[in-house]
């Protein structure tokens, strides 16, 4: 509201809900003076940030003709978020800087960043800018097998959804693993928010845990990342020993045969060590 003359005025506010229930009026006093207003200007380090992300807000305050040193600046945001510090004084060059942490949103949200400047001898001034806060992508990794043998393979599905569990199609995936190999290192989710890949375990003589790391990105969403563990067990050779004949007299010979297999398949070039008591 613009007042046409100086003086002291009382303003009231009443809130009413969708069902017509009204609050009691709240009052405040407004002193109107013939003062030149301060002229703050808000600059954001980023126009888009992820949920719970951080950015810098810089406020420059002038009197219209020169920088306003030691002007008090108070920061506000509409639709959530916090400032550090919430308020303070401008430096000798008229600047005040605060760090803004965005709210934990569930959908793309435009947050208004407001700076109000005040100083004795001047009317308050304000300025605002909008920052777009992006919701997170959620990733679920489901391997067909959580435990496989050395050099074995398993398929795994990647599902990407929004905060509410709805599938996100066209999300760009990046894949990596701490050991072993993947059928692909990038991919795109289908209409059901799904993509399928294959993991091949490394050759190992000892049990190891392999970490699969999946990242997902798409415009209007904050990047997501998720890990999954796959246990890799070494292959264990099966040795079957036969003697022919099984009974001999002193100083006679018996032929000892060792048959080496894995998964019911013969293993060629296995090193066999024989000993006797």
PDB file of C-alpha atoms in Angstrom:
ATOM      1  CA  UNK A   1       0.000   0.000   0.000  1.00  0.00           C
ATOM      2  CA  UNK A   2       1.277   3.471  -0.838  1.00  0.00           C
ATOM      3  CA  UNK A   3       0.535   6.298   1.609  1.00  0.00           C
ATOM      4  CA  UNK A   4      -0.112   9.723   0.143  1.00  0.00           C
ATOM      5  CA  UNK A   5       1.096  11.664   3.187  1.00  0.00           C
ATOM      6  CA  UNK A   6       3.385  11.296   6.180  1.00  0.00           C
ATOM      7  CA  UNK A   7       2.073  10.191   9.574  1.00  0.00           C
ATOM      8  CA  UNK A   8       1.434   7.153  11.754  1.00  0.00           C
ATOM      9  CA  UNK A   9      -1.008   4.550  10.463  1.00  0.00           C
ATOM     10  CA  UNK A  10      -2.429   1.281  11.744  1.00  0.00           C
ATOM     11  CA  UNK A  11      -2.720  -1.713   9.421  1.00  0.00           C
ATOM     12  CA  UNK A  12      -4.722  -4.853  10.169  1.00  0.00           C
ATOM     13  CA  UNK A  13      -4.689  -8.352   8.732  1.00  0.00           C
ATOM     14  CA  UNK A  14      -7.339 -11.066   8.895  1.00  0.00           C
ATOM     15  CA  UNK A  15      -6.864 -14.619   7.586  1.00  0.00           C
ATOM     16  CA  UNK A  16      -9.712 -16.773   6.273  1.00  0.00           C
ATOM     17  CA  UNK A  17      -9.570 -20.454   5.322  1.00  0.00           C
ATOM     18  CA  UNK A  18     -11.352 -22.340   2.521  1.00  0.00           C
ATOM     19  CA  UNK A  19     -14.352 -23.002   4.783  1.00  0.00           C
ATOM     20  CA  UNK A  20     -14.950 -19.356   5.641  1.00  0.00           C
ATOM     21  CA  UNK A  21     -13.515 -19.467   9.173  1.00  0.00           C
ATOM     22  CA  UNK A  22     -11.763 -16.194   9.982  1.00  0.00           C
ATOM     23  CA  UNK A  23      -9.039 -15.310  12.449  1.00  0.00           C
ATOM     24  CA  UNK A  24      -9.056 -12.373  14.816  1.00  0.00           C
ATOM     25  CA  UNK A  25      -7.431  -9.337  13.203  1.00  0.00           C
ATOM     26  CA  UNK A  26      -3.733  -8.686  13.802  1.00  0.00           C
ATOM     27  CA  UNK A  27      -2.508  -5.078  13.949  1.00  0.00           C
ATOM     28  CA  UNK A  28       0.737  -3.248  13.296  1.00  0.00           C
ATOM     29  CA  UNK A  29       1.821   0.374  13.303  1.00  0.00           C
ATOM     30  CA  UNK A  30       3.376   1.964  10.224  1.00  0.00           C
ATOM     31  CA  UNK A  31       5.302   5.237  10.439  1.00  0.00           C
ATOM     32  CA  UNK A  32       5.323   7.038   7.096  1.00  0.00           C
ATOM     33  CA  UNK A  33       8.113   9.578   6.627  1.00  0.00           C
ATOM     34  CA  UNK A  34       9.332  11.534   3.656  1.00  0.00           C
ATOM     35  CA  UNK A  35      12.594   9.606   3.237  1.00  0.00           C
ATOM     36  CA  UNK A  36      14.527   8.432   0.221  1.00  0.00           C
ATOM     37  CA  UNK A  37      14.445   4.627   0.042  1.00  0.00           C
ATOM     38  CA  UNK A  38      17.486   2.398   0.087  1.00  0.00           C
ATOM     39  CA  UNK A  39      18.029   0.477  -3.134  1.00  0.00           C
ATOM     40  CA  UNK A  40      19.165  -3.115  -2.514  1.00  0.00           C
ATOM     41  CA  UNK A  41      20.015  -5.458  -5.382  1.00  0.00           C
ATOM     42  CA  UNK A  42      20.098  -9.263  -4.955  1.00  0.00           C
ATOM     43  CA  UNK A  43      22.511 -11.477  -6.923  1.00  0.00           C
ATOM     44  CA  UNK A  44      22.453 -15.303  -6.730  1.00  0.00           C
ATOM     45  CA  UNK A  45      25.468 -17.520  -7.395  1.00  0.00           C
ATOM     46  CA  UNK A  46      23.138 -20.094  -9.032  1.00  0.00           C
ATOM     47  CA  UNK A  47      19.696 -19.931 -10.574  1.00  0.00           C
ATOM     48  CA  UNK A  48      19.048 -23.662 -10.023  1.00  0.00           C
ATOM     49  CA  UNK A  49      20.204 -25.853  -7.130  1.00  0.00           C
ATOM     50  CA  UNK A  50      19.315 -29.354  -5.839  1.00  0.00           C
ATOM     51  CA  UNK A  51      17.275 -29.994  -2.706  1.00  0.00           C
ATOM     52  CA  UNK A  52      19.318 -29.336   0.451  1.00  0.00           C
ATOM     53  CA  UNK A  53      21.840 -27.616  -1.829  1.00  0.00           C
ATOM     54  CA  UNK A  54      23.822 -24.469  -1.010  1.00  0.00           C
ATOM     55  CA  UNK A  55      24.492 -21.240  -2.859  1.00  0.00           C
ATOM     56  CA  UNK A  56      25.676 -17.694  -2.126  1.00  0.00           C
ATOM     57  CA  UNK A  57      23.381 -14.687  -2.022  1.00  0.00           C
ATOM     58  CA  UNK A  58      25.018 -11.261  -2.442  1.00  0.00           C
ATOM     59  CA  UNK A  59      23.131  -8.056  -1.648  1.00  0.00           C
ATOM     60  CA  UNK A  60      24.397  -4.671  -2.804  1.00  0.00           C
ATOM     61  CA  UNK A  61      22.765  -1.691  -1.075  1.00  0.00           C
ATOM     62  CA  UNK A  62      22.985   1.875  -2.357  1.00  0.00           C
ATOM     63  CA  UNK A  63      21.394   5.203  -1.456  1.00  0.00           C
ATOM     64  CA  UNK A  64      20.734   5.863  -5.100  1.00  0.00           C
ATOM     65  CA  UNK A  65      23.929   7.857  -5.473  1.00  0.00           C
ATOM     66  CA  UNK A  66      26.525   5.892  -3.461  1.00  0.00           C
ATOM     67  CA  UNK A  67      27.108   2.583  -1.690  1.00  0.00           C
ATOM     68  CA  UNK A  68      25.331   2.311   1.678  1.00  0.00           C
ATOM     69  CA  UNK A  69      27.891   1.161   4.259  1.00  0.00           C
ATOM     70  CA  UNK A  70      26.655  -0.336   7.560  1.00  0.00           C
ATOM     71  CA  UNK A  71      23.101  -0.736   6.281  1.00  0.00           C
ATOM     72  CA  UNK A  72      21.192  -3.518   8.025  1.00  0.00           C
ATOM     73  CA  UNK A  73      20.195  -6.364   5.679  1.00  0.00           C
ATOM     74  CA  UNK A  74      17.637  -9.035   6.645  1.00  0.00           C
ATOM     75  CA  UNK A  75      17.133 -12.141   4.492  1.00  0.00           C
ATOM     76  CA  UNK A  76      13.846 -13.986   3.931  1.00  0.00           C
ATOM     77  CA  UNK A  77      12.742 -16.850   1.711  1.00  0.00           C
ATOM     78  CA  UNK A  78       9.284 -17.832   0.560  1.00  0.00           C
ATOM     79  CA  UNK A  79       8.673 -21.632   0.404  1.00  0.00           C
ATOM     80  CA  UNK A  80      11.470 -22.693   2.717  1.00  0.00           C
ATOM     81  CA  UNK A  81      15.223 -22.712   3.112  1.00  0.00           C
ATOM     82  CA  UNK A  82      17.629 -21.127   5.596  1.00  0.00           C
ATOM     83  CA  UNK A  83      20.292 -18.383   5.556  1.00  0.00           C
ATOM     84  CA  UNK A  84      23.654 -18.160   7.297  1.00  0.00           C
ATOM     85  CA  UNK A  85      23.741 -15.459   8.541  1.00  0.00           C
ATOM     86  CA  UNK A  86      20.092 -14.439   8.565  1.00  0.00           C
ATOM     87  CA  UNK A  87      20.973 -10.747   8.821  1.00  0.00           C
ATOM     88  CA  UNK A  88      23.947  -8.409   9.091  1.00  0.00           C
ATOM     89  CA  UNK A  89      25.526  -5.117   8.047  1.00  0.00           C
ATOM     90  CA  UNK A  90      26.886  -4.150   4.656  1.00  0.00           C
ATOM     91  CA  UNK A  91      30.634  -3.575   4.339  1.00  0.00           C
ATOM     92  CA  UNK A  92      32.266  -0.303   3.307  1.00  0.00           C
ATOM     93  CA  UNK A  93      31.440  -1.070  -0.322  1.00  0.00           C
ATOM     94  CA  UNK A  94      27.752  -1.705   0.404  1.00  0.00           C
ATOM     95  CA  UNK A  95      27.863  -5.512   0.119  1.00  0.00           C
ATOM     96  CA  UNK A  96      26.371  -8.222   2.339  1.00  0.00           C
ATOM     97  CA  UNK A  97      26.766 -11.962   1.643  1.00  0.00           C
ATOM     98  CA  UNK A  98      24.876 -14.954   3.063  1.00  0.00           C
ATOM     99  CA  UNK A  99      24.807 -18.686   2.337  1.00  0.00           C
ATOM    100  CA  UNK A 100      21.390 -20.102   1.434  1.00  0.00           C
ATOM    101  CA  UNK A 101      20.504 -23.768   2.014  1.00  0.00           C
ATOM    102  CA  UNK A 102      17.547 -24.924  -0.052  1.00  0.00           C
ATOM    103  CA  UNK A 103      14.595 -26.861   1.411  1.00  0.00           C
ATOM    104  CA  UNK A 104      14.062 -30.608   0.999  1.00  0.00           C
ATOM    105  CA  UNK A 105      11.448 -30.397  -1.763  1.00  0.00           C
ATOM    106  CA  UNK A 106       9.398 -33.213  -3.323  1.00  0.00           C
ATOM    107  CA  UNK A 107       8.797 -31.415  -6.639  1.00  0.00           C
ATOM    108  CA  UNK A 108      10.399 -28.602  -8.623  1.00  0.00           C
ATOM    109  CA  UNK A 109       9.941 -25.469  -6.514  1.00  0.00           C
ATOM    110  CA  UNK A 110      10.673 -21.803  -7.231  1.00  0.00           C
ATOM    111  CA  UNK A 111      11.837 -20.200  -3.987  1.00  0.00           C
ATOM    112  CA  UNK A 112      11.761 -16.416  -3.675  1.00  0.00           C
ATOM    113  CA  UNK A 113      14.855 -14.946  -2.025  1.00  0.00           C
ATOM    114  CA  UNK A 114      14.118 -11.550  -0.453  1.00  0.00           C
ATOM    115  CA  UNK A 115      16.544  -9.000   0.982  1.00  0.00           C
ATOM    116  CA  UNK A 116      15.307  -6.027   3.022  1.00  0.00           C
ATOM    117  CA  UNK A 117      17.682  -3.135   3.752  1.00  0.00           C
ATOM    118  CA  UNK A 118      17.214  -0.489   6.425  1.00  0.00           C
ATOM    119  CA  UNK A 119      19.300   2.394   7.769  1.00  0.00           C
ATOM    120  CA  UNK A 120      18.640   5.553   9.778  1.00  0.00           C
ATOM    121  CA  UNK A 121      17.633   8.456   7.600  1.00  0.00           C
ATOM    122  CA  UNK A 122      16.342   6.258   4.767  1.00  0.00           C
ATOM    123  CA  UNK A 123      13.176   4.353   4.031  1.00  0.00           C
ATOM    124  CA  UNK A 124      13.467   0.575   3.903  1.00  0.00           C
ATOM    125  CA  UNK A 125      14.115  -0.982   0.512  1.00  0.00           C
ATOM    126  CA  UNK A 126      13.842  -4.550  -0.742  1.00  0.00           C
ATOM    127  CA  UNK A 127      14.662  -6.710  -3.720  1.00  0.00           C
ATOM    128  CA  UNK A 128      14.132 -10.361  -4.595  1.00  0.00           C
ATOM    129  CA  UNK A 129      15.202 -13.097  -6.970  1.00  0.00           C
ATOM    130  CA  UNK A 130      13.939 -16.627  -7.627  1.00  0.00           C
ATOM    131  CA  UNK A 131      15.968 -19.813  -7.368  1.00  0.00           C
ATOM    132  CA  UNK A 132      14.663 -23.104  -8.730  1.00  0.00           C
ATOM    133  CA  UNK A 133      15.076 -26.024  -6.289  1.00  0.00           C
ATOM    134  CA  UNK A 134      15.123 -29.492  -7.846  1.00  0.00           C
ATOM    135  CA  UNK A 135      13.678 -32.624  -6.183  1.00  0.00           C
ATOM    136  CA  UNK A 136      15.765 -35.815  -5.878  1.00  0.00           C
ATOM    137  CA  UNK A 137      15.808 -38.832  -8.147  1.00  0.00           C
ATOM    138  CA  UNK A 138      15.484 -42.118  -6.263  1.00  0.00           C
ATOM    139  CA  UNK A 139      17.375 -45.190  -7.513  1.00  0.00           C
ATOM    140  CA  UNK A 140      16.773 -48.854  -6.727  1.00  0.00           C
ATOM    141  CA  UNK A 141      19.209 -51.593  -7.814  1.00  0.00           C
ATOM    142  CA  UNK A 142      17.925 -55.184  -7.902  1.00  0.00           C
ATOM    143  CA  UNK A 143      20.476 -57.882  -8.882  1.00  0.00           C
ATOM    144  CA  UNK A 144      19.175 -61.262 -10.034  1.00  0.00           C
ATOM    145  CA  UNK A 145      21.787 -62.800  -7.684  1.00  0.00           C
ATOM    146  CA  UNK A 146      23.395 -61.122  -4.703  1.00  0.00           C
ATOM    147  CA  UNK A 147      26.082 -63.838  -4.516  1.00  0.00           C
ATOM    148  CA  UNK A 148      27.894 -65.228  -7.568  1.00  0.00           C
ATOM    149  CA  UNK A 149      30.991 -67.271  -8.285  1.00  0.00           C
ATOM    150  CA  UNK A 150      34.319 -65.943  -9.513  1.00  0.00           C
ATOM    151  CA  UNK A 151      34.064 -65.000 -13.221  1.00  0.00           C
ATOM    152  CA  UNK A 152      30.318 -65.580 -13.097  1.00  0.00           C
ATOM    153  CA  UNK A 153      27.669 -63.168 -14.387  1.00  0.00           C
ATOM    154  CA  UNK A 154      24.386 -61.784 -13.100  1.00  0.00           C
ATOM    155  CA  UNK A 155      21.835 -59.377 -14.532  1.00  0.00           C
ATOM    156  CA  UNK A 156      20.596 -56.452 -12.462  1.00  0.00           C
ATOM    157  CA  UNK A 157      17.723 -54.009 -12.923  1.00  0.00           C
ATOM    158  CA  UNK A 158      17.908 -50.288 -12.175  1.00  0.00           C
ATOM    159  CA  UNK A 159      14.677 -48.449 -11.345  1.00  0.00           C
ATOM    160  CA  UNK A 160      14.510 -44.641 -11.211  1.00  0.00           C
ATOM    161  CA  UNK A 161      11.530 -42.904  -9.579  1.00  0.00           C
ATOM    162  CA  UNK A 162      10.573 -39.501  -8.250  1.00  0.00           C
ATOM    163  CA  UNK A 163       9.928 -38.709  -4.579  1.00  0.00           C
ATOM    164  CA  UNK A 164       6.429 -40.220  -4.775  1.00  0.00           C
ATOM    165  CA  UNK A 165       7.576 -43.486  -6.392  1.00  0.00           C
ATOM    166  CA  UNK A 166       6.406 -42.669  -9.917  1.00  0.00           C
ATOM    167  CA  UNK A 167       8.733 -44.021 -12.660  1.00  0.00           C
ATOM    168  CA  UNK A 168      11.002 -41.484 -14.357  1.00  0.00           C
ATOM    169  CA  UNK A 169      11.519 -42.259 -18.047  1.00  0.00           C
ATOM    170  CA  UNK A 170      14.500 -40.957 -19.988  1.00  0.00           C
ATOM    171  CA  UNK A 171      16.801 -40.647 -16.976  1.00  0.00           C
ATOM    172  CA  UNK A 172      20.480 -40.822 -17.950  1.00  0.00           C
ATOM    173  CA  UNK A 173      22.414 -43.483 -16.012  1.00  0.00           C
ATOM    174  CA  UNK A 174      26.119 -43.790 -15.315  1.00  0.00           C
ATOM    175  CA  UNK A 175      27.472 -47.073 -13.943  1.00  0.00           C
ATOM    176  CA  UNK A 176      30.694 -48.173 -12.309  1.00  0.00           C
ATOM    177  CA  UNK A 177      31.901 -51.069 -10.146  1.00  0.00           C
ATOM    178  CA  UNK A 178      34.765 -51.490  -7.724  1.00  0.00           C
ATOM    179  CA  UNK A 179      35.858 -54.740  -9.409  1.00  0.00           C
ATOM    180  CA  UNK A 180      34.785 -56.858 -12.357  1.00  0.00           C
ATOM    181  CA  UNK A 181      33.170 -55.579 -15.552  1.00  0.00           C
ATOM    182  CA  UNK A 182      29.800 -54.216 -16.663  1.00  0.00           C
ATOM    183  CA  UNK A 183      27.920 -54.768 -19.901  1.00  0.00           C
ATOM    184  CA  UNK A 184      27.645 -50.949 -20.258  1.00  0.00           C
ATOM    185  CA  UNK A 185      28.732 -47.873 -18.328  1.00  0.00           C
ATOM    186  CA  UNK A 186      25.838 -45.645 -19.432  1.00  0.00           C
ATOM    187  CA  UNK A 187      22.142 -46.151 -20.152  1.00  0.00           C
ATOM    188  CA  UNK A 188      18.665 -44.599 -20.367  1.00  0.00           C
ATOM    189  CA  UNK A 189      15.579 -45.656 -18.412  1.00  0.00           C
ATOM    190  CA  UNK A 190      12.544 -46.827 -20.390  1.00  0.00           C
ATOM    191  CA  UNK A 191       8.895 -45.781 -19.984  1.00  0.00           C
ATOM    192  CA  UNK A 192       8.763 -47.771 -16.731  1.00  0.00           C
ATOM    193  CA  UNK A 193      11.851 -46.037 -15.337  1.00  0.00           C
ATOM    194  CA  UNK A 194      13.840 -49.266 -15.778  1.00  0.00           C
ATOM    195  CA  UNK A 195      17.139 -50.293 -17.349  1.00  0.00           C
ATOM    196  CA  UNK A 196      18.857 -53.706 -17.252  1.00  0.00           C
ATOM    197  CA  UNK A 197      22.585 -54.455 -17.248  1.00  0.00           C
ATOM    198  CA  UNK A 198      24.927 -57.410 -16.682  1.00  0.00           C
ATOM    199  CA  UNK A 199      27.785 -57.676 -14.199  1.00  0.00           C
ATOM    200  CA  UNK A 200      30.695 -60.100 -14.668  1.00  0.00           C
ATOM    201  CA  UNK A 201      32.625 -60.989 -11.534  1.00  0.00           C
ATOM    202  CA  UNK A 202      36.426 -60.856 -11.405  1.00  0.00           C
ATOM    203  CA  UNK A 203      38.689 -63.870 -11.015  1.00  0.00           C
ATOM    204  CA  UNK A 204      39.363 -64.231  -7.301  1.00  0.00           C
ATOM    205  CA  UNK A 205      40.803 -66.846  -4.952  1.00  0.00           C
ATOM    206  CA  UNK A 206      39.207 -65.220  -1.894  1.00  0.00           C
ATOM    207  CA  UNK A 207      35.664 -63.984  -1.169  1.00  0.00           C
ATOM    208  CA  UNK A 208      35.226 -60.308  -2.078  1.00  0.00           C
ATOM    209  CA  UNK A 209      32.380 -57.780  -2.048  1.00  0.00           C
ATOM    210  CA  UNK A 210      31.929 -55.710  -5.200  1.00  0.00           C
ATOM    211  CA  UNK A 211      30.207 -52.309  -5.044  1.00  0.00           C
ATOM    212  CA  UNK A 212      27.978 -51.287  -7.928  1.00  0.00           C
ATOM    213  CA  UNK A 213      27.489 -47.512  -8.138  1.00  0.00           C
ATOM    214  CA  UNK A 214      24.657 -46.076 -10.227  1.00  0.00           C
ATOM    215  CA  UNK A 215      24.118 -42.363 -10.875  1.00  0.00           C
ATOM    216  CA  UNK A 216      20.971 -40.898 -12.463  1.00  0.00           C
ATOM    217  CA  UNK A 217      20.311 -37.449 -13.905  1.00  0.00           C
ATOM    218  CA  UNK A 218      17.492 -35.681 -15.724  1.00  0.00           C
ATOM    219  CA  UNK A 219      16.451 -32.081 -16.232  1.00  0.00           C
ATOM    220  CA  UNK A 220      14.156 -30.705 -13.504  1.00  0.00           C
ATOM    221  CA  UNK A 221      15.595 -33.224 -11.018  1.00  0.00           C
ATOM    222  CA  UNK A 222      18.586 -33.275  -8.726  1.00  0.00           C
ATOM    223  CA  UNK A 223      21.124 -36.002  -9.548  1.00  0.00           C
ATOM    224  CA  UNK A 224      20.739 -39.237  -7.619  1.00  0.00           C
ATOM    225  CA  UNK A 225      23.212 -41.971  -6.706  1.00  0.00           C
ATOM    226  CA  UNK A 226      22.868 -45.423  -5.167  1.00  0.00           C
ATOM    227  CA  UNK A 227      25.195 -48.321  -4.330  1.00  0.00           C
ATOM    228  CA  UNK A 228      24.593 -52.068  -4.196  1.00  0.00           C
ATOM    229  CA  UNK A 229      26.820 -54.913  -2.991  1.00  0.00           C
ATOM    230  CA  UNK A 230      27.376 -58.226  -4.781  1.00  0.00           C
ATOM    231  CA  UNK A 231      29.327 -60.956  -3.010  1.00  0.00           C
ATOM    232  CA  UNK A 232      31.810 -62.874  -5.185  1.00  0.00           C
ATOM    233  CA  UNK A 233      32.922 -66.301  -4.022  1.00  0.00           C
ATOM    234  CA  UNK A 234      35.917 -68.200  -5.441  1.00  0.00           C
ATOM    235  CA  UNK A 235      35.270 -71.275  -7.555  1.00  0.00           C
ATOM    236  CA  UNK A 236      35.988 -74.474  -5.617  1.00  0.00           C
ATOM    237  CA  UNK A 237      37.393 -77.351  -7.653  1.00  0.00           C
ATOM    238  CA  UNK A 238      35.942 -80.798  -7.051  1.00  0.00           C
ATOM    239  CA  UNK A 239      38.506 -83.604  -6.978  1.00  0.00           C
ATOM    240  CA  UNK A 240      37.541 -87.251  -7.270  1.00  0.00           C
ATOM    241  CA  UNK A 241      40.297 -89.810  -6.646  1.00  0.00           C
ATOM    242  CA  UNK A 242      40.197 -93.475  -7.623  1.00  0.00           C
ATOM    243  CA  UNK A 243      42.741 -96.271  -7.183  1.00  0.00           C
ATOM    244  CA  UNK A 244      43.084 -99.309  -9.408  1.00  0.00           C
ATOM    245  CA  UNK A 245      43.401-101.723  -7.789  1.00  0.00           C
ATOM    246  CA  UNK A 246      42.303-100.535  -4.370  1.00  0.00           C
ATOM    247  CA  UNK A 247      44.185-103.317  -2.601  1.00  0.00           C
ATOM    248  CA  UNK A 248      47.796-104.276  -3.320  1.00  0.00           C
ATOM    249  CA  UNK A 249      50.499-106.346  -1.631  1.00  0.00           C
ATOM    250  CA  UNK A 250      53.884-104.998  -0.588  1.00  0.00           C
ATOM    251  CA  UNK A 251      55.878-103.410  -3.425  1.00  0.00           C
ATOM    252  CA  UNK A 252      53.101-103.837  -6.001  1.00  0.00           C
ATOM    253  CA  UNK A 253      51.702-100.778  -7.893  1.00  0.00           C
ATOM    254  CA  UNK A 254      48.287 -99.177  -8.003  1.00  0.00           C
ATOM    255  CA  UNK A 255      47.217 -96.518 -10.527  1.00  0.00           C
ATOM    256  CA  UNK A 256      45.843 -93.403  -8.877  1.00  0.00           C
ATOM    257  CA  UNK A 257      43.511 -91.218 -11.026  1.00  0.00           C
ATOM    258  CA  UNK A 258      42.428 -87.707 -10.064  1.00  0.00           C
ATOM    259  CA  UNK A 259      39.399 -86.266 -11.888  1.00  0.00           C
ATOM    260  CA  UNK A 260      39.065 -82.452 -11.501  1.00  0.00           C
ATOM    261  CA  UNK A 261      35.740 -80.741 -12.252  1.00  0.00           C
ATOM    262  CA  UNK A 262      33.848 -77.534 -11.544  1.00  0.00           C
ATOM    263  CA  UNK A 263      30.105 -77.326 -11.968  1.00  0.00           C
ATOM    264  CA  UNK A 264      30.092 -80.916 -13.296  1.00  0.00           C
ATOM    265  CA  UNK A 265      32.421 -79.852 -16.137  1.00  0.00           C
ATOM    266  CA  UNK A 266      36.001 -81.121 -16.524  1.00  0.00           C
ATOM    267  CA  UNK A 267      38.742 -78.618 -15.745  1.00  0.00           C
ATOM    268  CA  UNK A 268      41.714 -78.763 -18.095  1.00  0.00           C
ATOM    269  CA  UNK A 269      45.274 -77.801 -17.072  1.00  0.00           C
ATOM    270  CA  UNK A 270      44.579 -77.923 -13.332  1.00  0.00           C
ATOM    271  CA  UNK A 271      47.717 -78.474 -11.262  1.00  0.00           C
ATOM    272  CA  UNK A 272      47.370 -81.688  -9.223  1.00  0.00           C
ATOM    273  CA  UNK A 273      49.583 -82.387  -6.220  1.00  0.00           C
ATOM    274  CA  UNK A 274      49.749 -85.957  -4.876  1.00  0.00           C
ATOM    275  CA  UNK A 275      51.068 -87.095  -1.517  1.00  0.00           C
ATOM    276  CA  UNK A 276      50.971 -90.277   0.563  1.00  0.00           C
ATOM    277  CA  UNK A 277      51.240 -91.061   4.244  1.00  0.00           C
TER     278      UNK A 277
END
